[in-house]
Tab-separated table of C-alpha atoms in Angstrom:
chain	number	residue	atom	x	y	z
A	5	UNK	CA	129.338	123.334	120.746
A	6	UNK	CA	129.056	119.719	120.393
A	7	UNK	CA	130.362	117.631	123.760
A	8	UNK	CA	132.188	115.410	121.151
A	9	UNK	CA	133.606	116.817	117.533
A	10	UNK	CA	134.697	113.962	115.010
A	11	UNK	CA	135.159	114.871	111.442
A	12	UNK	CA	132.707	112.701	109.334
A	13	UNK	CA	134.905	112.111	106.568
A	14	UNK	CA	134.687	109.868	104.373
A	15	UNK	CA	138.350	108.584	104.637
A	16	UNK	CA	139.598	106.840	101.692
A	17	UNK	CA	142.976	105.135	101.794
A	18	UNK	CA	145.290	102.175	100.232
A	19	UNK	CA	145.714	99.375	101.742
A	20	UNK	CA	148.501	99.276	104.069
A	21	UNK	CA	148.675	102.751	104.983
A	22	UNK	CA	148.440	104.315	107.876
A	23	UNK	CA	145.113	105.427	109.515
A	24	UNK	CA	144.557	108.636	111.992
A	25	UNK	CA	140.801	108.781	113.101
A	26	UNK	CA	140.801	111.420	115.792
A	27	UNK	CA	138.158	113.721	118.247
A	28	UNK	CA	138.099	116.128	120.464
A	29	UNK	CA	135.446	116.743	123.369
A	30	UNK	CA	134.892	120.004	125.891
A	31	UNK	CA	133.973	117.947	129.074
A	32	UNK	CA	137.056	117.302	130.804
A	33	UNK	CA	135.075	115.000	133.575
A	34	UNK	CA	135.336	112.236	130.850
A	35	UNK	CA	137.782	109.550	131.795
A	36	UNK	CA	136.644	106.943	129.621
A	37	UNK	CA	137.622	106.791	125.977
A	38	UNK	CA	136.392	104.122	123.500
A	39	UNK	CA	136.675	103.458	119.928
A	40	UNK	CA	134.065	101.380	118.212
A	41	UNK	CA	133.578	100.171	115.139
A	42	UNK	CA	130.424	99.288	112.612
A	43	UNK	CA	129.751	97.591	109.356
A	44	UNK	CA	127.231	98.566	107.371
A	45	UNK	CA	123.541	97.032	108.846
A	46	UNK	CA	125.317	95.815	111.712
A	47	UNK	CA	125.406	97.234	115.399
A	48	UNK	CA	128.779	99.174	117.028
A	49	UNK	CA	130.937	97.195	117.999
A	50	UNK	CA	134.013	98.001	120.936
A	51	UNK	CA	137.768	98.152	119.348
A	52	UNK	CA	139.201	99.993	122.071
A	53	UNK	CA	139.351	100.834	125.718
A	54	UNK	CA	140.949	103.368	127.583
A	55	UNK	CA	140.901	104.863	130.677
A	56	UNK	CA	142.518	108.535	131.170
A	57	UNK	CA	145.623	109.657	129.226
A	58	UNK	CA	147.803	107.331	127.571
A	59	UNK	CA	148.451	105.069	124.669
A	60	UNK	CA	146.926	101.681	124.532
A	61	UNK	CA	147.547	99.044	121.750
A	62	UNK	CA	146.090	95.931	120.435
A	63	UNK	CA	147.453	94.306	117.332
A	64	UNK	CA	146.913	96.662	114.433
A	65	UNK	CA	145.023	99.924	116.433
A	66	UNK	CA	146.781	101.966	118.892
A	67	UNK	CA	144.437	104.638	121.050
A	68	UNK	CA	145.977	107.183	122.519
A	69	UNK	CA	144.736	110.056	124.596
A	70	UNK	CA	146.083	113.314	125.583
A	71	UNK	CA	143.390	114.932	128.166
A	72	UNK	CA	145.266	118.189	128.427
A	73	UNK	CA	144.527	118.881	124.888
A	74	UNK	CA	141.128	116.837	125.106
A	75	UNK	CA	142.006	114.882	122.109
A	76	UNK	CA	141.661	111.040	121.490
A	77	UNK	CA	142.810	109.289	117.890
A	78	UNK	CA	143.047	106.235	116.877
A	79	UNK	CA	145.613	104.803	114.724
A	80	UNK	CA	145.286	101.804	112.142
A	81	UNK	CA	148.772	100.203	111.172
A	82	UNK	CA	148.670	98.513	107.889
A	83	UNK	CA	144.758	99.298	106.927
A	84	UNK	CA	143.290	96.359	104.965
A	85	UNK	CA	139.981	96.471	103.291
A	86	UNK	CA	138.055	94.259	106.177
A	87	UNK	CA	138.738	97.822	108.157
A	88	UNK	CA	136.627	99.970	105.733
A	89	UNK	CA	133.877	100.702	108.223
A	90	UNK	CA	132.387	103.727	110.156
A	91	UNK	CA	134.758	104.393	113.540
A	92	UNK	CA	132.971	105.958	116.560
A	93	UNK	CA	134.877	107.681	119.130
A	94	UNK	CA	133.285	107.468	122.441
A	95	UNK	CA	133.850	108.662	126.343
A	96	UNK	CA	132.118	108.900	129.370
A	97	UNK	CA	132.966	110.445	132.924
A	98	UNK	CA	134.106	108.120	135.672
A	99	UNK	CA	133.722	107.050	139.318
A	100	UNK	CA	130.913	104.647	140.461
A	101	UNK	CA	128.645	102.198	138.343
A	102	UNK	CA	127.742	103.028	135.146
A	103	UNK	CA	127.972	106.500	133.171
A	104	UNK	CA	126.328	107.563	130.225
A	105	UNK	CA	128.204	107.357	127.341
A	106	UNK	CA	128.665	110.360	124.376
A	107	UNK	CA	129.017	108.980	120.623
A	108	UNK	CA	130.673	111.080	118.326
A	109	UNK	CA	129.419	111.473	115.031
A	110	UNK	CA	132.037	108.823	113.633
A	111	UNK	CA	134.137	108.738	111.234
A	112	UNK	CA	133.607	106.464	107.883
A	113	UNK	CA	136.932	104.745	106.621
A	114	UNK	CA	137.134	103.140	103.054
A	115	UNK	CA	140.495	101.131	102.503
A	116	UNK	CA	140.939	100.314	98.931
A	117	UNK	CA	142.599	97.126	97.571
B	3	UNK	CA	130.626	89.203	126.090
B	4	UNK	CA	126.980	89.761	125.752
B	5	UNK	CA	125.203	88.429	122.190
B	6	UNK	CA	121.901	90.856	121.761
B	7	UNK	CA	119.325	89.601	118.772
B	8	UNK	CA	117.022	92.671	117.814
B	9	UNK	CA	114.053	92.341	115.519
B	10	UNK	CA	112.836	93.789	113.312
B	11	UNK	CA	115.844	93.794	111.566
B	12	UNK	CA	114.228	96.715	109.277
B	13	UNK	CA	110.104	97.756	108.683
B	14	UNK	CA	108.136	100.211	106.533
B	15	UNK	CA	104.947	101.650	108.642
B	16	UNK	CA	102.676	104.206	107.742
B	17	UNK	CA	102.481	107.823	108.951
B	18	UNK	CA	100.324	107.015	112.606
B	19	UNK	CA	100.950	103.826	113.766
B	20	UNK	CA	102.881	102.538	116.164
B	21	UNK	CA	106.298	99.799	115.683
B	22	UNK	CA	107.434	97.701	118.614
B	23	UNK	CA	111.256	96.440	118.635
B	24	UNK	CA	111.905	93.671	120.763
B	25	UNK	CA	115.769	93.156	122.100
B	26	UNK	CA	116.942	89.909	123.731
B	27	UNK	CA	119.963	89.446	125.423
B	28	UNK	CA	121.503	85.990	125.918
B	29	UNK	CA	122.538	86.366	129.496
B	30	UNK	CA	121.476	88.096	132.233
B	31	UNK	CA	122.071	92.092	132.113
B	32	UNK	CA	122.373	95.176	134.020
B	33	UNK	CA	121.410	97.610	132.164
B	34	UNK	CA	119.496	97.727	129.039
B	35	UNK	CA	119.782	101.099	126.589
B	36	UNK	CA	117.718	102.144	124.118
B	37	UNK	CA	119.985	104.533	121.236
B	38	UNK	CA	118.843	105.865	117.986
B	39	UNK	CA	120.983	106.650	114.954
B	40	UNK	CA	120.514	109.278	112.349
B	41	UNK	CA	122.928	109.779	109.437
B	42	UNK	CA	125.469	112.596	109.963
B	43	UNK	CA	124.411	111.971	113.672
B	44	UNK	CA	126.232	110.761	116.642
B	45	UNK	CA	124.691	107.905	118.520
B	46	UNK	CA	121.704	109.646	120.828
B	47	UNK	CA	120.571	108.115	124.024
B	48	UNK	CA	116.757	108.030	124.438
B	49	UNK	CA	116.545	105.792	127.506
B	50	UNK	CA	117.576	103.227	129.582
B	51	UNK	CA	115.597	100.162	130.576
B	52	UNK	CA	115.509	99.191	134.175
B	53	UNK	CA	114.151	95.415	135.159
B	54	UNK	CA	110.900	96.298	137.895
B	55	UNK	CA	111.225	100.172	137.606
B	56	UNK	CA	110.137	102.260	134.616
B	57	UNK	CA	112.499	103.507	132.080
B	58	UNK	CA	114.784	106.826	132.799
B	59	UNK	CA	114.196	108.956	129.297
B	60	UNK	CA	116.576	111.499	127.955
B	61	UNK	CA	115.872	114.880	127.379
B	62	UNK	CA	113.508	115.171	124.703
B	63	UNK	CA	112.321	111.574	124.563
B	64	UNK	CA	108.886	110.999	126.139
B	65	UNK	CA	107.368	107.857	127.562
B	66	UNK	CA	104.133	108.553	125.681
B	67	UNK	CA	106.064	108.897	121.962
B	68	UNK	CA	108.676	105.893	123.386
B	69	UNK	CA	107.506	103.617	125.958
B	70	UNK	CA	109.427	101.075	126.872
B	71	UNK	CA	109.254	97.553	128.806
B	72	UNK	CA	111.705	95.170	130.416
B	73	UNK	CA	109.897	92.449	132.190
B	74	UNK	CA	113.060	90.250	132.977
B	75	UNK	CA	117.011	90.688	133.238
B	76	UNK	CA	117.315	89.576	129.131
B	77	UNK	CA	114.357	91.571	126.874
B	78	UNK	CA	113.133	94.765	126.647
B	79	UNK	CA	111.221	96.175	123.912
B	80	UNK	CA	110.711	99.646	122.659
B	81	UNK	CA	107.732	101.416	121.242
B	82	UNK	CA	107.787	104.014	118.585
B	83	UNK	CA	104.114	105.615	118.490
B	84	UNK	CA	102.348	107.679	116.236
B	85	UNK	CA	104.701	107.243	113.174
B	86	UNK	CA	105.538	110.413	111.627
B	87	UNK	CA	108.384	111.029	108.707
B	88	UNK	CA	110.934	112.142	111.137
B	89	UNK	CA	111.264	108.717	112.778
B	90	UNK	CA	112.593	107.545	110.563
B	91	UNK	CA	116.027	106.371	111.351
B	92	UNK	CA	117.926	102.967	112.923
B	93	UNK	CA	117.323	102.027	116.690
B	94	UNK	CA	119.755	99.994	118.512
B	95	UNK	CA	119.728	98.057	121.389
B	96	UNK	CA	122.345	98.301	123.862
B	97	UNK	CA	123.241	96.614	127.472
B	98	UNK	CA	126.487	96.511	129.847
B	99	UNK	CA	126.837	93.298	131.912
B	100	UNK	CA	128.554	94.397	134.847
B	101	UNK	CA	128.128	97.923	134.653
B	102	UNK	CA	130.989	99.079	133.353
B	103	UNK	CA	130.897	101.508	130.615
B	104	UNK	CA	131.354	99.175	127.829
B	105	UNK	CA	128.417	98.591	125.525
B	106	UNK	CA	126.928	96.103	123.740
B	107	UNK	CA	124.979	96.535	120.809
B	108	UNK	CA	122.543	94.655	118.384
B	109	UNK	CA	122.547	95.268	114.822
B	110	UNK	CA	119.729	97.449	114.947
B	111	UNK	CA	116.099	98.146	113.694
B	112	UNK	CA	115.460	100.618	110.669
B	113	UNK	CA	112.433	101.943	110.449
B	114	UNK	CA	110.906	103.722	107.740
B	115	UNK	CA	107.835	106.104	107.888
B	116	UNK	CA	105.890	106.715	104.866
Protein backbone atom coordinates (compact mmCIF):
# COMPACT_ATOMS: atom_id res chain seq x y z
CA UNK A 1 0.00 0.00 0.00
CA UNK A 2 1.06 3.29 -1.15
CA UNK A 3 1.89 5.94 1.97
CA UNK A 4 -0.20 8.43 -0.16
CA UNK A 5 -3.32 7.29 -2.62
CA UNK A 6 -4.56 10.15 -5.07
CA UNK A 7 -6.70 9.17 -7.94
CA UNK A 8 -4.87 10.27 -11.20
CA UNK A 9 -7.78 11.33 -13.00
CA UNK A 10 -7.91 13.21 -15.52
CA UNK A 11 -10.64 15.63 -14.17
CA UNK A 12 -12.49 17.46 -16.72
CA UNK A 13 -14.93 20.17 -15.70
CA UNK A 14 -16.81 23.60 -16.84
CA UNK A 15 -15.80 26.49 -15.88
CA UNK A 16 -17.22 27.66 -12.75
CA UNK A 17 -17.91 24.51 -11.16
CA UNK A 18 -16.91 23.18 -8.31
CA UNK A 19 -13.63 21.17 -7.85
CA UNK A 20 -12.97 18.15 -5.18
CA UNK A 21 -9.28 16.87 -5.55
CA UNK A 22 -8.86 14.59 -2.58
CA UNK A 23 -6.15 11.74 -0.89
CA UNK A 24 -5.81 9.62 1.58
CA UNK A 25 -2.45 8.39 3.34
CA UNK A 26 -1.78 5.33 6.07
CA UNK A 27 0.89 7.21 8.19
CA UNK A 28 -0.89 8.95 10.78
CA UNK A 29 2.60 10.68 12.09
CA UNK A 30 1.97 13.17 9.16
CA UNK A 31 0.96 16.57 10.40
CA UNK A 32 1.73 18.49 7.48
CA UNK A 33 -0.60 18.68 4.51
CA UNK A 34 0.14 20.61 1.28
CA UNK A 35 -1.42 21.06 -1.98
CA UNK A 36 0.68 22.04 -4.93
CA UNK A 37 0.14 22.80 -8.14
CA UNK A 38 2.05 22.42 -11.79
CA UNK A 39 1.73 23.55 -15.33
CA UNK A 40 2.82 21.67 -17.87
CA UNK A 41 7.05 22.02 -18.23
CA UNK A 42 7.03 23.96 -15.21
CA UNK A 43 8.12 22.93 -11.56
CA UNK A 44 5.36 22.32 -8.43
CA UNK A 45 4.42 24.96 -7.14
CA UNK A 46 2.76 25.42 -3.17
CA UNK A 47 -1.20 26.38 -3.17
CA UNK A 48 -1.80 25.31 0.20
CA UNK A 49 -0.63 24.84 3.73
CA UNK A 50 -1.91 23.11 6.53
CA UNK A 51 -0.97 21.91 9.61
CA UNK A 52 -3.15 19.01 11.40
CA UNK A 53 -6.95 18.82 11.03
CA UNK A 54 -8.92 21.60 9.88
CA UNK A 55 -10.09 23.72 7.04
CA UNK A 56 -7.93 26.41 5.67
CA UNK A 57 -8.93 28.89 2.85
CA UNK A 58 -7.38 31.26 0.49
CA UNK A 59 -9.43 33.00 -2.14
CA UNK A 60 -10.80 30.38 -4.49
CA UNK A 61 -9.20 26.85 -2.73
CA UNK A 62 -10.24 25.68 0.56
CA UNK A 63 -8.01 22.56 2.18
CA UNK A 64 -9.41 20.77 4.59
CA UNK A 65 -8.23 17.81 6.59
CA UNK A 66 -9.85 15.25 8.64
CA UNK A 67 -6.86 13.04 10.29
CA UNK A 68 -9.25 10.60 11.89
CA UNK A 69 -10.27 9.44 8.54
CA UNK A 70 -6.68 10.28 7.06
CA UNK A 71 -8.18 12.19 4.28
CA UNK A 72 -7.12 15.65 2.82
CA UNK A 73 -9.16 17.41 -0.36
CA UNK A 74 -8.97 20.29 -1.80
CA UNK A 75 -11.72 22.31 -3.08
CA UNK A 76 -11.72 24.84 -6.14
CA UNK A 77 -14.73 27.41 -6.03
CA UNK A 78 -15.56 28.72 -9.38
CA UNK A 79 -12.78 26.64 -11.56
CA UNK A 80 -11.54 28.79 -14.48
CA UNK A 81 -9.40 27.48 -17.21
CA UNK A 82 -5.93 29.15 -15.76
CA UNK A 83 -6.64 26.17 -13.00
CA UNK A 84 -6.39 23.27 -15.55
CA UNK A 85 -3.16 21.88 -14.18
CA UNK A 86 -1.86 18.68 -12.38
CA UNK A 87 -2.68 19.08 -8.30
CA UNK A 88 -0.28 17.25 -5.92
CA UNK A 89 -1.32 16.44 -2.53
CA UNK A 90 1.50 16.37 -0.17
CA UNK A 91 2.33 15.72 3.81
CA UNK A 92 5.04 15.16 5.95
CA UNK A 93 5.38 14.24 9.79
CA UNK A 94 6.15 17.01 12.24
CA UNK A 95 8.30 18.17 15.18
CA UNK A 96 11.86 19.60 14.68
CA UNK A 97 13.59 21.02 11.42
CA UNK A 98 12.82 19.70 8.36
CA UNK A 99 10.87 16.36 7.35
CA UNK A 100 10.78 14.60 4.28
CA UNK A 101 8.00 15.19 2.34
CA UNK A 102 5.56 12.28 0.43
CA UNK A 103 4.05 13.42 -3.12
CA UNK A 104 1.09 11.81 -4.15
CA UNK A 105 0.70 10.78 -7.53
CA UNK A 106 -1.46 14.03 -8.34
CA UNK A 107 -4.26 14.61 -9.74
CA UNK A 108 -4.60 16.33 -13.43
CA UNK A 109 -7.56 18.94 -13.68
CA UNK A 110 -8.80 20.25 -17.15
CA UNK A 111 -11.41 23.19 -16.79
CA UNK A 112 -13.08 23.84 -20.02
CA UNK A 113 -14.24 27.28 -21.27
CA UNK B 1 10.20 33.00 -1.54
CA UNK B 2 13.08 31.26 -3.10
CA UNK B 3 13.48 31.67 -7.25
CA UNK B 4 15.53 28.28 -8.39
CA UNK B 5 16.85 28.40 -12.31
CA UNK B 6 17.63 24.69 -13.43
CA UNK B 7 19.33 23.86 -16.68
CA UNK B 8 19.08 21.94 -18.85
CA UNK B 9 15.74 22.78 -19.30
CA UNK B 10 15.41 19.33 -21.39
CA UNK B 11 18.46 16.96 -23.26
CA UNK B 12 18.62 13.85 -25.45
CA UNK B 13 21.89 11.61 -24.45
CA UNK B 14 22.80 8.40 -25.60
CA UNK B 15 22.51 5.02 -23.85
CA UNK B 16 26.13 5.35 -21.52
CA UNK B 17 26.92 8.65 -20.87
CA UNK B 18 26.59 10.67 -18.24
CA UNK B 19 24.15 14.32 -17.94
CA UNK B 20 24.95 16.89 -15.28
CA UNK B 21 21.98 19.32 -14.09
CA UNK B 22 23.04 22.30 -12.47
CA UNK B 23 20.38 24.14 -9.92
CA UNK B 24 20.91 27.71 -8.66
CA UNK B 25 19.12 29.25 -6.09
CA UNK B 26 18.91 33.05 -5.76
CA UNK B 27 19.40 33.30 -2.05
CA UNK B 28 21.01 31.53 0.37
CA UNK B 29 19.38 27.94 1.29
CA UNK B 30 19.10 25.28 3.75
CA UNK B 31 18.51 22.53 2.20
CA UNK B 32 18.83 21.56 -1.32
CA UNK B 33 16.66 18.29 -2.76
CA UNK B 34 17.14 16.45 -5.56
CA UNK B 35 13.33 14.72 -6.84
CA UNK B 36 12.61 12.85 -9.94
CA UNK B 37 9.27 12.58 -11.72
CA UNK B 38 7.89 9.76 -13.73
CA UNK B 39 4.44 9.85 -15.36
CA UNK B 40 1.70 8.06 -13.37
CA UNK B 41 4.34 8.58 -10.53
CA UNK B 42 4.33 10.54 -7.40
CA UNK B 43 7.21 12.87 -6.86
CA UNK B 44 10.31 10.43 -5.54
CA UNK B 45 13.03 11.74 -3.37
CA UNK B 46 16.54 10.62 -4.45
CA UNK B 47 18.61 12.89 -2.20
CA UNK B 48 19.26 15.80 -0.45
CA UNK B 49 22.21 18.12 -0.91
CA UNK B 50 24.05 19.27 2.12
CA UNK B 51 26.65 22.46 1.75
CA UNK B 52 30.38 20.78 3.18
CA UNK B 53 28.95 17.21 3.82
CA UNK B 54 28.09 14.67 1.13
CA UNK B 55 24.64 14.07 -0.03
CA UNK B 56 22.08 11.74 2.14
CA UNK B 57 20.55 9.27 -0.82
CA UNK B 58 17.25 7.55 -0.63
CA UNK B 59 16.72 4.09 -0.74
CA UNK B 60 17.57 2.85 -3.99
CA UNK B 61 19.50 5.84 -5.28
CA UNK B 62 23.30 5.39 -5.26
CA UNK B 63 26.05 7.96 -5.17
CA UNK B 64 27.89 6.11 -7.94
CA UNK B 65 24.56 6.14 -10.52
CA UNK B 66 23.69 9.93 -8.85
CA UNK B 67 26.39 11.88 -7.42
CA UNK B 68 25.78 14.97 -6.39
CA UNK B 69 27.67 18.38 -5.41
CA UNK B 70 26.85 21.55 -3.51
CA UNK B 71 29.89 23.66 -3.13
CA UNK B 72 28.06 26.82 -1.67
CA UNK B 73 24.62 27.71 0.13
CA UNK B 74 22.93 28.55 -3.70
CA UNK B 75 24.03 25.54 -6.45
CA UNK B 76 24.14 22.11 -6.47
CA UNK B 77 24.29 19.96 -9.38
CA UNK B 78 23.28 16.42 -10.01
CA UNK B 79 24.80 13.68 -12.05
CA UNK B 80 22.95 11.05 -13.91
CA UNK B 81 25.68 8.34 -15.05
CA UNK B 82 25.72 5.65 -17.34
CA UNK B 83 22.51 6.60 -19.32
CA UNK B 84 20.29 3.77 -19.77
CA UNK B 85 16.43 3.89 -21.22
CA UNK B 86 14.94 3.85 -17.84
CA UNK B 87 16.25 7.31 -16.92
CA UNK B 88 14.48 8.68 -18.66
CA UNK B 89 12.14 10.96 -16.90
CA UNK B 90 12.06 14.91 -15.45
CA UNK B 91 14.41 15.88 -12.45
CA UNK B 92 13.60 18.72 -10.30
CA UNK B 93 15.34 20.76 -8.10
CA UNK B 94 14.04 21.56 -4.83
CA UNK B 95 15.22 23.71 -1.56
CA UNK B 96 13.42 25.04 1.78
CA UNK B 97 14.84 28.34 3.14
CA UNK B 98 14.28 28.08 6.66
CA UNK B 99 13.63 24.60 7.03
CA UNK B 100 10.30 24.35 7.16
CA UNK B 101 8.58 21.82 5.13
CA UNK B 102 7.64 23.96 2.31
CA UNK B 103 9.38 23.39 -0.99
CA UNK B 104 10.59 25.11 -3.66
CA UNK B 105 10.94 23.85 -6.96
CA UNK B 106 12.54 24.65 -10.45
CA UNK B 107 10.89 23.81 -13.54
CA UNK B 108 12.81 20.85 -14.05
CA UNK B 109 15.25 18.92 -16.40
CA UNK B 110 13.88 16.15 -18.88
CA UNK B 111 16.06 13.90 -19.95
CA UNK B 112 15.78 11.53 -22.62
CA UNK B 113 17.88 8.30 -23.15
CA UNK B 114 18.14 6.86 -26.50
Amino acid sequence: QKEVEQDPGPLSVPEGAIVSLNCTYSNSAFQYFMWYRQYSRKGPELLMYTYSSGNKEDGRFTAQVDKSSKYISLFIRDSQPSDSATYLCAMSEGSGGYQKVTFGTGTKLQVIP
Amino acid sequence: SAVISQKPSRDICQRGTSLTIQCQVDSQVTMMFWYRQQPGQSLTLIATANQGSEATYESGFVIDKFPISRPNLTFSTLTVSNLSPEDSSIYLCSATVSGANVLTFGAGSRLTVL
